[in-house]
Coordinates of C-alpha atoms and ligand atoms in Angstrom, one line a residue:
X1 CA 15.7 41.6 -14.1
X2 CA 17.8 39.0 -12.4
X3 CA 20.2 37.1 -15.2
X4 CA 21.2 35.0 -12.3
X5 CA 21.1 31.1 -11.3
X6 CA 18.8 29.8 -9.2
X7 CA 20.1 26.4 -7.3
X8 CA 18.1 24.1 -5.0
X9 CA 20.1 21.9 -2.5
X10 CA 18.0 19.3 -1.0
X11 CA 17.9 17.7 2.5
X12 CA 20.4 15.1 2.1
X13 CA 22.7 17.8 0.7
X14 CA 22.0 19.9 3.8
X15 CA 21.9 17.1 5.7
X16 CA 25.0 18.4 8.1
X17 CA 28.1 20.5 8.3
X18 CA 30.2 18.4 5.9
X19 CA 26.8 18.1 3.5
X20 CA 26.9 22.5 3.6
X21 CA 29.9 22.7 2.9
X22 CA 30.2 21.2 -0.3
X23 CA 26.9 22.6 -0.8
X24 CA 28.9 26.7 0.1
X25 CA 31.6 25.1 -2.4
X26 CA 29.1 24.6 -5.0
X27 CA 27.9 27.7 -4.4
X28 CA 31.3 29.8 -4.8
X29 CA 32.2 28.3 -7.9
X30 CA 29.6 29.6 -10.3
X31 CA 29.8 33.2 -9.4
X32 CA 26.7 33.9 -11.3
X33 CA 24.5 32.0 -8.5
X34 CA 22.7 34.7 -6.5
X35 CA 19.8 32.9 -5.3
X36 CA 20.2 29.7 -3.2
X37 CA 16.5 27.4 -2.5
X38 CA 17.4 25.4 0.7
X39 CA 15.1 22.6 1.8
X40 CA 15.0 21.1 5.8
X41 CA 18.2 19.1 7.1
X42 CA 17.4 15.0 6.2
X43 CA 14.7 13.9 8.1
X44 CA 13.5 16.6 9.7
X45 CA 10.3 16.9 8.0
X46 CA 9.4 13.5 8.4
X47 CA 10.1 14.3 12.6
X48 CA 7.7 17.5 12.3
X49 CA 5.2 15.9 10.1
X50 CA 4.9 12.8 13.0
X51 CA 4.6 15.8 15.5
X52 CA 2.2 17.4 13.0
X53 CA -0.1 14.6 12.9
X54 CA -0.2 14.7 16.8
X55 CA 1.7 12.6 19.2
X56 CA -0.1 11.6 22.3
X57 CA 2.8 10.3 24.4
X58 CA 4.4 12.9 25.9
X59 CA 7.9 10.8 26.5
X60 CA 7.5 10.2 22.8
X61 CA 7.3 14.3 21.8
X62 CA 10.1 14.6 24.1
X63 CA 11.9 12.3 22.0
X64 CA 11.4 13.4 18.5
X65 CA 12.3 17.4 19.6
X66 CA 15.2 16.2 21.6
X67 CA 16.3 14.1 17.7
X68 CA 15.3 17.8 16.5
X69 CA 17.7 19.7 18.8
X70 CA 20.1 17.3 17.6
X71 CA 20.7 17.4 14.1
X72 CA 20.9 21.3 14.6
X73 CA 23.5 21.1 17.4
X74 CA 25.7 19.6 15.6
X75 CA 26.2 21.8 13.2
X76 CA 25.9 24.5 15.2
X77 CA 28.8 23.2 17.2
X78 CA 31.1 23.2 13.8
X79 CA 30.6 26.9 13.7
X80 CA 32.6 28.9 14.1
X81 CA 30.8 31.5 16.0
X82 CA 27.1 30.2 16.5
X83 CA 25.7 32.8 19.0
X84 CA 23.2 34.3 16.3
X85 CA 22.1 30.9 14.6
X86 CA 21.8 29.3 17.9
X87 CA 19.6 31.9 19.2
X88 CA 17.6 31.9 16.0
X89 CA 16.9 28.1 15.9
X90 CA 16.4 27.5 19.5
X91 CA 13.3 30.3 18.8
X92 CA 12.2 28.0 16.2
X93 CA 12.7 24.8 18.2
X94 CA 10.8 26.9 20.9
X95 CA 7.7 27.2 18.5
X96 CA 8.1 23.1 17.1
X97 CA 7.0 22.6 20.9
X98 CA 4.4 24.5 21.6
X99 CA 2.8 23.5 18.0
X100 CA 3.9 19.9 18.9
X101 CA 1.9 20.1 21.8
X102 CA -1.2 21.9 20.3
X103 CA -0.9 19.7 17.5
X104 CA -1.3 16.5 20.3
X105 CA -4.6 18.2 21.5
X106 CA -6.1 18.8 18.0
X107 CA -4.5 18.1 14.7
X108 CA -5.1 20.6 11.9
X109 CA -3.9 21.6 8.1
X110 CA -3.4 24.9 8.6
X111 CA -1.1 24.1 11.7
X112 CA 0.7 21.0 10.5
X113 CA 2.1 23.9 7.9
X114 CA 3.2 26.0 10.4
X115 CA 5.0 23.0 12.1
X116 CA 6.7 21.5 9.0
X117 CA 8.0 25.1 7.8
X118 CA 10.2 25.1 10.6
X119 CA 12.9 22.5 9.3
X120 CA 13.3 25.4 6.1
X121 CA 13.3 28.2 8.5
X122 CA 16.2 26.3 10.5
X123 CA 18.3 25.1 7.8
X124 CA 18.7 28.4 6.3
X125 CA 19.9 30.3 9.2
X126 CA 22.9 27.6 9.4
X127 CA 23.2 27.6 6.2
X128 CA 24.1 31.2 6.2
X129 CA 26.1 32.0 8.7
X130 CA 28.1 28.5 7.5
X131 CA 28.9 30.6 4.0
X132 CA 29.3 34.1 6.0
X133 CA 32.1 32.2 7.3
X134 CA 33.8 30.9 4.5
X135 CA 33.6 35.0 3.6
X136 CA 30.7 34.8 1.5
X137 CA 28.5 38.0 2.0
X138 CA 25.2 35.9 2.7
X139 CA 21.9 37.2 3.6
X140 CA 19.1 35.0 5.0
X141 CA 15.9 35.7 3.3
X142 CA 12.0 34.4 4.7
X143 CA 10.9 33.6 1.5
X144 CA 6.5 34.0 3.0
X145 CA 7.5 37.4 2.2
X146 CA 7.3 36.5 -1.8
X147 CA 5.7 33.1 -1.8
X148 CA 2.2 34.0 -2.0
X149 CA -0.2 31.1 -2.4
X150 CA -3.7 30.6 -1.6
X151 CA -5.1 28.8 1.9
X152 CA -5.1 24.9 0.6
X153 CA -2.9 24.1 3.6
X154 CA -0.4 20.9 2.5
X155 CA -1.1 21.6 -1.1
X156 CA -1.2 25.7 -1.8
X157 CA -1.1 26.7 -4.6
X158 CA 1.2 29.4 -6.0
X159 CA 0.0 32.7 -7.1
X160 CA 2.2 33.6 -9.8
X161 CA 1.6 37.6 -10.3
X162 CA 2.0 38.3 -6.9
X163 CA 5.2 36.2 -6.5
X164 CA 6.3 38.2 -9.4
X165 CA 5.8 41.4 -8.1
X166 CA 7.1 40.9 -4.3
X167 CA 10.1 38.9 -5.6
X168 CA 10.9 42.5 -7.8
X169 CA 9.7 44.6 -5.1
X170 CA 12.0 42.1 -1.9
X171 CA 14.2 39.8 -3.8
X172 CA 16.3 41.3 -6.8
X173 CA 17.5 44.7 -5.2
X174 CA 18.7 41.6 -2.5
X175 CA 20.4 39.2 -5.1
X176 CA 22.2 42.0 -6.5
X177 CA 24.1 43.0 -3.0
X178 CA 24.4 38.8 -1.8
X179 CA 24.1 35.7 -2.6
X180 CA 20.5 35.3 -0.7
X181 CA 19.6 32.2 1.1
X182 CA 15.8 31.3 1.1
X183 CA 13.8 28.5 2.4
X184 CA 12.0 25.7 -0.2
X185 CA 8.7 24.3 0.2
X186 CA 6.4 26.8 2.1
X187 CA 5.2 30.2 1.5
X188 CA 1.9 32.3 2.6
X189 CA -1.3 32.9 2.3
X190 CA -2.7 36.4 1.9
X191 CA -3.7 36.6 5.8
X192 CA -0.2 35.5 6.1
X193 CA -0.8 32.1 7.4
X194 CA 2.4 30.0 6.5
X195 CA 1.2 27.2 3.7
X196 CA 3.4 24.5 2.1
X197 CA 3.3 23.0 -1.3
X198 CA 3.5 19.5 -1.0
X199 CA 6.4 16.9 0.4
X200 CA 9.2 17.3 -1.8
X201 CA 8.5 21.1 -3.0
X202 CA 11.0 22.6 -2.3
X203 CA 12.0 22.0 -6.0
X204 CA 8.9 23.6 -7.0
X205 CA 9.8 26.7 -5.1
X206 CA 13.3 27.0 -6.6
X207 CA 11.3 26.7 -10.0
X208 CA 8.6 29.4 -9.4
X209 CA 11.4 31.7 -7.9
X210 CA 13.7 31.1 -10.8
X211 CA 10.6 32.2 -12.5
X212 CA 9.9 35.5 -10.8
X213 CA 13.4 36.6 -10.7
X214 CA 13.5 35.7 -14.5
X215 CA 16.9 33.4 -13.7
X216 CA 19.1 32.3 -16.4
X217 CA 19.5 28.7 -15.2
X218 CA 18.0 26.5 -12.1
X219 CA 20.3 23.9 -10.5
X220 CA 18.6 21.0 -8.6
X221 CA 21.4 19.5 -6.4
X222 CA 20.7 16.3 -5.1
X223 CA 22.1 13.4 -3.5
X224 CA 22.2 11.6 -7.4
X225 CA 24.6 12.6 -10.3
X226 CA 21.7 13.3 -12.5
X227 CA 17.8 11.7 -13.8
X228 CA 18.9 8.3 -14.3
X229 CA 16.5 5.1 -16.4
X230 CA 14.9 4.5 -13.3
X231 CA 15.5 5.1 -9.8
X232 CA 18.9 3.8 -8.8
X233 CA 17.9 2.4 -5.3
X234 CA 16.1 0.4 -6.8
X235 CA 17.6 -0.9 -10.3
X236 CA 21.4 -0.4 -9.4
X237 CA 22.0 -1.0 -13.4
X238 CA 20.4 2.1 -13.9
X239 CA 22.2 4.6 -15.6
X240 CA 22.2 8.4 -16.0
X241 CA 20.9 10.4 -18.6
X242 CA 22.6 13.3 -19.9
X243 CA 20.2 15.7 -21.5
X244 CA 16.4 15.0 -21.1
X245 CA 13.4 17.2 -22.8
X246 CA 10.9 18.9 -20.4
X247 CA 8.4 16.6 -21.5
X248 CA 10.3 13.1 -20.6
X249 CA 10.8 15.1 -17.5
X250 CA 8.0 16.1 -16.5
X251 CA 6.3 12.8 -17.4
X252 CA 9.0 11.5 -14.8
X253 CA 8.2 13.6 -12.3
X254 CA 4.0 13.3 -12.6
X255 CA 4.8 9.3 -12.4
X256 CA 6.5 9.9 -9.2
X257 CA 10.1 10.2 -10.3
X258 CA 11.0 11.5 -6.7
X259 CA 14.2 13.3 -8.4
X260 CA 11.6 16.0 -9.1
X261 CA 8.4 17.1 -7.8
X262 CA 5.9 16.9 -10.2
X263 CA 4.7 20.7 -10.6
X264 CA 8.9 21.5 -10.6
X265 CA 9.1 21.9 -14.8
X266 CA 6.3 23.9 -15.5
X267 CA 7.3 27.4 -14.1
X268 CA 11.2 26.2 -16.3
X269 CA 9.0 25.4 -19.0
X270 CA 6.8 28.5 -19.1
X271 CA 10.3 31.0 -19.2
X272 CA 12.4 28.2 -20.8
X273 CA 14.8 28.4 -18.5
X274 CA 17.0 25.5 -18.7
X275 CA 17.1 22.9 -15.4
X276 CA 20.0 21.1 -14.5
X277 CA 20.0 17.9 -11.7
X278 CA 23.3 17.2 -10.1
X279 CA 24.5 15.4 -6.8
X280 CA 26.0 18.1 -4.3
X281 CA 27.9 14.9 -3.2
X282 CA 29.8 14.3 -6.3
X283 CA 29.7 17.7 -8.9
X284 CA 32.4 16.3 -10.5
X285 CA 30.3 13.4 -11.8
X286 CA 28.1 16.3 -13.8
X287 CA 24.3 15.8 -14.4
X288 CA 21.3 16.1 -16.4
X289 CA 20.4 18.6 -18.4
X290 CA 17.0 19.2 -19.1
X291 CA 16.5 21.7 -22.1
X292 CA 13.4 22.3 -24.9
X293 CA 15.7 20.6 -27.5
X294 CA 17.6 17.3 -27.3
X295 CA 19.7 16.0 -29.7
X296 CA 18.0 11.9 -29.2
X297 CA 15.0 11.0 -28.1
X298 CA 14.7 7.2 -27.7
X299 CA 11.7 5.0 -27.7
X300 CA 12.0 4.4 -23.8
X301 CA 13.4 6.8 -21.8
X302 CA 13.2 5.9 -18.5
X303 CA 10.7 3.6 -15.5
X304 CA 9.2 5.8 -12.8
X305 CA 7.1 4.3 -10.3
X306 CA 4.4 5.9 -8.0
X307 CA 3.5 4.1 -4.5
X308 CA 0.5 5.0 -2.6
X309 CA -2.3 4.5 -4.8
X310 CA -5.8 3.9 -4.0
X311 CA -7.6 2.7 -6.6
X312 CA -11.9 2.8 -6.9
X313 CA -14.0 1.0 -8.9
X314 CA -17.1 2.0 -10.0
X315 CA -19.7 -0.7 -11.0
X316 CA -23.6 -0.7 -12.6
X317 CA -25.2 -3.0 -15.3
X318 CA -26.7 0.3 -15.8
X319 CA -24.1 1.8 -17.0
X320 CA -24.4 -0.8 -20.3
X321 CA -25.4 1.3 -23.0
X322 CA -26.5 3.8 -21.0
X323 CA -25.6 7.6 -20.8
X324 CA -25.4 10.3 -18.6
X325 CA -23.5 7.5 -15.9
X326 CA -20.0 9.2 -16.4
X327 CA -20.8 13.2 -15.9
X328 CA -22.8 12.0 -12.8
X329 CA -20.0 9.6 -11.4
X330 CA -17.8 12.8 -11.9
X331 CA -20.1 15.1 -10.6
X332 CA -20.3 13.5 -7.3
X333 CA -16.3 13.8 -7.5
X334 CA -16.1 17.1 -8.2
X335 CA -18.7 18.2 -5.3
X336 CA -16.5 16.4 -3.3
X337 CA -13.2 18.1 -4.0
X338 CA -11.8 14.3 -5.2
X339 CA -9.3 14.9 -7.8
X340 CA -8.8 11.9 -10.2
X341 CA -5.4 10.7 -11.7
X342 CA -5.9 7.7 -13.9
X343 CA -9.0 6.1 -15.3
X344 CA -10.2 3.4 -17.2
X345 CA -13.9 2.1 -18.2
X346 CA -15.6 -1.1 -19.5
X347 CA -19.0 -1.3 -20.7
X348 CA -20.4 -1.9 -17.0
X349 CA -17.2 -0.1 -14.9
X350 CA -14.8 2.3 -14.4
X351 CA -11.9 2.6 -11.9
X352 CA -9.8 5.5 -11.0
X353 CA -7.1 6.2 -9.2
X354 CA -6.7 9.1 -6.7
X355 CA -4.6 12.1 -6.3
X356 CA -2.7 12.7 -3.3
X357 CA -3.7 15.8 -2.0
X358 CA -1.6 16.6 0.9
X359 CA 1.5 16.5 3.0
X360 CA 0.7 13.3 5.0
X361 CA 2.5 11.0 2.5
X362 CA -0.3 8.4 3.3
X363 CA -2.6 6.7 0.4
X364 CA -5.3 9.7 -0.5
X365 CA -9.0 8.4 0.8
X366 CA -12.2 8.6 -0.6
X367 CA -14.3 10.6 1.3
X368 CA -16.8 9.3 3.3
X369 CA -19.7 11.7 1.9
X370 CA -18.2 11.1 -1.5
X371 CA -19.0 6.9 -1.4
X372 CA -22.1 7.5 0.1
X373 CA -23.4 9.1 -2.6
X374 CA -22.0 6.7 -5.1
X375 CA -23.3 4.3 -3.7
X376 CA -26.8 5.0 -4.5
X377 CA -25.6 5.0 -8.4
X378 CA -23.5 2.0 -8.0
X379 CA -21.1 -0.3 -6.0
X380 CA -18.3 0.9 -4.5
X381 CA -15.0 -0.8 -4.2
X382 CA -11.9 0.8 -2.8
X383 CA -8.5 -1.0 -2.9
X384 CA -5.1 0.3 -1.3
X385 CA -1.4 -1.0 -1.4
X386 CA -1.4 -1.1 -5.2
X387 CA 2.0 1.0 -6.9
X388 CA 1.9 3.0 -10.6
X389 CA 4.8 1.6 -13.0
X390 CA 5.2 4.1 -15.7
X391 CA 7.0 3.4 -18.7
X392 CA 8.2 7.2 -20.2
X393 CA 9.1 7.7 -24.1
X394 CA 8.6 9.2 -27.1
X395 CA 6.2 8.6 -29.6
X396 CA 4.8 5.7 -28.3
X397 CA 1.2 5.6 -29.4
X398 CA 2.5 5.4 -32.9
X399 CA 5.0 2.8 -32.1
X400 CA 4.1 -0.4 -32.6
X401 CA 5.5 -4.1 -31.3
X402 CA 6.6 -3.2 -27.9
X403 CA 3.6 -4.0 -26.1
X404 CA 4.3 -7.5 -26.5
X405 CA 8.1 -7.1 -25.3
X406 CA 6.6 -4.7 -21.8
X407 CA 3.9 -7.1 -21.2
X408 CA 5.4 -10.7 -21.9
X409 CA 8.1 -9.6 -19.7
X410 CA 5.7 -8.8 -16.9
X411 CA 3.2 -12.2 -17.8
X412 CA 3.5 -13.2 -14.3
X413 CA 2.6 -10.1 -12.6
X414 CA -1.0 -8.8 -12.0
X415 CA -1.1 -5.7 -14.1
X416 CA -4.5 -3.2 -13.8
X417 CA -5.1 -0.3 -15.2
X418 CA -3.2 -0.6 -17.9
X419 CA -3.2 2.9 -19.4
X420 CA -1.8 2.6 -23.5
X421 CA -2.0 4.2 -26.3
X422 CA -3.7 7.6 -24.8
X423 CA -0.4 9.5 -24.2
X424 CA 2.5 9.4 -26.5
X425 CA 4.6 9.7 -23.8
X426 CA 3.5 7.1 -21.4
X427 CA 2.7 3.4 -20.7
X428 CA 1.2 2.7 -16.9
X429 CA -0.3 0.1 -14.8
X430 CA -1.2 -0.5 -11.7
X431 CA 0.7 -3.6 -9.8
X432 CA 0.3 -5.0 -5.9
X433 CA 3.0 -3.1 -3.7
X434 CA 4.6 -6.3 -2.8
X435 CA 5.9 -6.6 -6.6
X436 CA 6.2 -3.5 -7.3
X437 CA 9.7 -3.1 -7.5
X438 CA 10.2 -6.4 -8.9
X439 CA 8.1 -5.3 -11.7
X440 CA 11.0 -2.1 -12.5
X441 CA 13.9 -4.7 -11.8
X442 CA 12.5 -6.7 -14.5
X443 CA 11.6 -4.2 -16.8
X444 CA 14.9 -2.1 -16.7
X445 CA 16.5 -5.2 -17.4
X446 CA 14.8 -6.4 -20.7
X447 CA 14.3 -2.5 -21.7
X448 CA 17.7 -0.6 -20.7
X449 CA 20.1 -3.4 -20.0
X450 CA 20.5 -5.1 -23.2
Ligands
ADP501 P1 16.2 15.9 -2.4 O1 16.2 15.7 -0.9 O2 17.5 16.3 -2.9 O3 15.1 16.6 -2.9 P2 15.0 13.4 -3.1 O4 15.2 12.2 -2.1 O5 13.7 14.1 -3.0 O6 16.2 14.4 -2.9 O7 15.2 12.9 -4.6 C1 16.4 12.2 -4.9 C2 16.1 10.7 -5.0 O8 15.2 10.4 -6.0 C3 17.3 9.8 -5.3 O9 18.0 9.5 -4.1 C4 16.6 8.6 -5.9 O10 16.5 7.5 -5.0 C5 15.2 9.0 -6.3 N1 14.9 8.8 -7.7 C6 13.7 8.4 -8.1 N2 13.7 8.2 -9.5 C7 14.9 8.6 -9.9 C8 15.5 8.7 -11.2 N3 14.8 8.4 -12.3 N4 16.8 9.2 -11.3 C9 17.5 9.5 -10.2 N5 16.9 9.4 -8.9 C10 15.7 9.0 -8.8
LIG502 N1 11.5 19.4 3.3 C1 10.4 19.1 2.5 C2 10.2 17.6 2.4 O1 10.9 16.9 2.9 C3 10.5 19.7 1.1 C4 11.7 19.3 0.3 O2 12.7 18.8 0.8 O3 11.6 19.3 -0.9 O4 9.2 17.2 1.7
MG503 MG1 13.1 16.0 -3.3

């Protein structure tokens, strides 16, 4: 078995030539890396998902795949001989049209994978032949070979004993001859369809690889030194944190810490392999650690916050003192494949939140089918543009006094669904969009600033 490192680079940190290059130098200082998890050049995914969703206007299409042909031709043009990526990426941009243009006749899951699997498939060909000539011996890897997952197109799911056995049977007899350059994000499903798992997954794929190949250590290289208090973009006070546990972190991540994608800990967690989050920008700066054991393990740890949300509530005087309400409420869910986040009841309602369930990025919907049927067991009422601030700690449900601190610091926001006291981990609530990052600012600054 592989004793390896696995390490991620993101898209900013494949953003361009320059962006690879520190991301090769990374890579050829920590001999011990054999396994590199590449994700799409910035922004392409966001081009392929708009094509993805279908774009009528031909001039329009034109547009986005000549932006496309772009950010690969230029660096292309900084290598130094590009006849075998070239041909190789202007295949793929051959297949991003034709998709593009099926796509504009009729949108689907299953194809919008396909499309939005070709910014990984890109990136790692220039990628390679960028550290094949900086004399790295580099092989290019398709990682559908190993990835299996099943068929929930924009969400798969992975199947962990096949992934296993391919990445013995493809991947490890490869690692030991190269350093092997694989694609994030997508896999396949057993009929070999290409299927992704979720925007940002490509940290989840360097997560369930370092799993298979049984690595000694996953790197996350990003375009931030590290897991900071709260997302630097929008606090600029916040500040880094040098060693986090996989819980904090994973709490982080489920409250939409975009650092990490929210499934990215649990393969770590399962082997214990130990995570580490750096900025491919600026190594030098050094990271976060995220380990089993940490030496402190403070009250608040850090503010995530979770945009997006679409919130139902759920209302009948027959629900007062009633029973039996609940299990049919979820019931009618569950028959509609509508997967719940948050919840919280009174006596005569109960609201929820939804998960997001796909690639789109938009607010997840109820589904038509799904309200219909509510509604003949009670009223309906669906509200969107609402954000999820998460404060993240430890042993917070047998803490007492700070409720008073989070909450009279926030006495002139609209706070709803406040979730306390039910995790010992986490204090949420649901604010307007409009505040939302007002609410952090605020918050970081009584909590983390003082
Ligand atoms: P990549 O393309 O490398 O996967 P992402 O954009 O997905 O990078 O994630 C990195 C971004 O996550 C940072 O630029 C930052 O804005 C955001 N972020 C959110 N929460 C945090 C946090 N707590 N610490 C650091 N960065 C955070
Ligand atoms: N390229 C994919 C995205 O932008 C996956 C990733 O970068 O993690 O969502
Ligand atoms: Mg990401």
């Amino acid at each position: 078995m592989g004793s390896f490192n696995v390490a991620k680079f993101g898209g900013t940190s494949v953003a361009n030539f320059e962006a690879m290059s520190r991301c090769a130098a990374i890579i050829e200082s920590n001999p011990n890396t054999k396994l590199v998890v590449s994700s799409a050049c910035s922004g392409v995914t966001n081009l392929l998902v708009e094509l993805a969703n279908g774009v009528q206007d031909q001039t329009h299409r034109s547009e986005i795949l000549t932006k496309l042909a772009e950010i690969h031709n230029a660096v292309l043009d900084q290598l130094e001989d590009s006849t075998q990526a070239a041909a190789e990426v202007y295949t793929i941009l051959d297949t991003v049209t034709s998709l593009a243009e099926a796509a504009s006749i009729q949108a689907s899951r299953k194809l919008t994978d396909h499309l939005v699997a070709c910014g990984e498939l890109m990136s790692t060909h220039l990628l390679t032949q960028l550290m094949r000539e900086r004399g790295i011996a580099a092989t290019r890897f398709d990682i559908r070979e190993v990835l299996r997952t099943d068929s929930n197109f924009g969400k798969a799911e992975p199947e962990l004993d096949s992934i296993r056995q391919l990445a013995e049977e493809k991947l490890i007899p490869l690692c030991q001859e190269s350093v092997v350059i694989t694609q994030g994000f997508i896999g396949s499903d057993a009929e070999g369809n290409t299927t992704t798992l979720g925007r940002g997954g490509s940290d989840y794929s360097a997560a369930l690889i370092a799993e298979a190949v049984e690595a000694s250590g996953l790197e996350i290289w990003t375009d931030v030194p590290g897991i900071y208090t709260t997302d630097p973009r929008i606090a600029p006070k916040a500040s880094p944190i040098p060693e986090i546990s996989f819980s904090e972190a994973s709490e982080m991540a489920n409250f939409g810490a975009k650092i990490l994608h929210p499934s990215t800990l649990v393969p770590a967690l399962r082997h214990d392999i130990p995570v580490f989050v750096g900025s491919s920008k600026e190594p030098e700066k050094g990271g976060t650690w995220i380990r089993h054991q940490v030496e402190s393990s403070p009250l608040f740890r850090a503010l995530a916050l979770r945009c997006n949300q679409t919130m139902v509530t759920l209302r009948s005087a027959k629900m007062f003192h009633a029973y039996g309400f609940l299990a049919r409420v979820f019931e009618i869910l569950a028959k509609h494949k509508v997967s719940v986040d948050l919840i919280t009841t009174s006596e005569i309602s109960v609201s929820l939140t939804l998960d997001q369930t796909d690639t789109s990025g938009g607010a997840p919907q109820l589904p038509e089918a799904a309200r219909i049927e509510l509604e003949e067991l009670c009223s309906v009422d669906v509200e969107h543009n609402l954000c999820l601030v998460a404060l993240i700690g430890n042993n917070m449900s047998e803490s007492k006094g700070y409720a008073k601190q989070v909450f009279g610091t926030l006495e002139d926001f609209n706070l709803r669904m406040i979730c306390y006291g039910a995790s010992p981990h986490n204090l949420c609530f649901l604010v307007h969009e409009s505040v939302s990052k007002q609410a952090i600012q605020k918050l970081h600054t009584e909590l983390f600033e003082g």
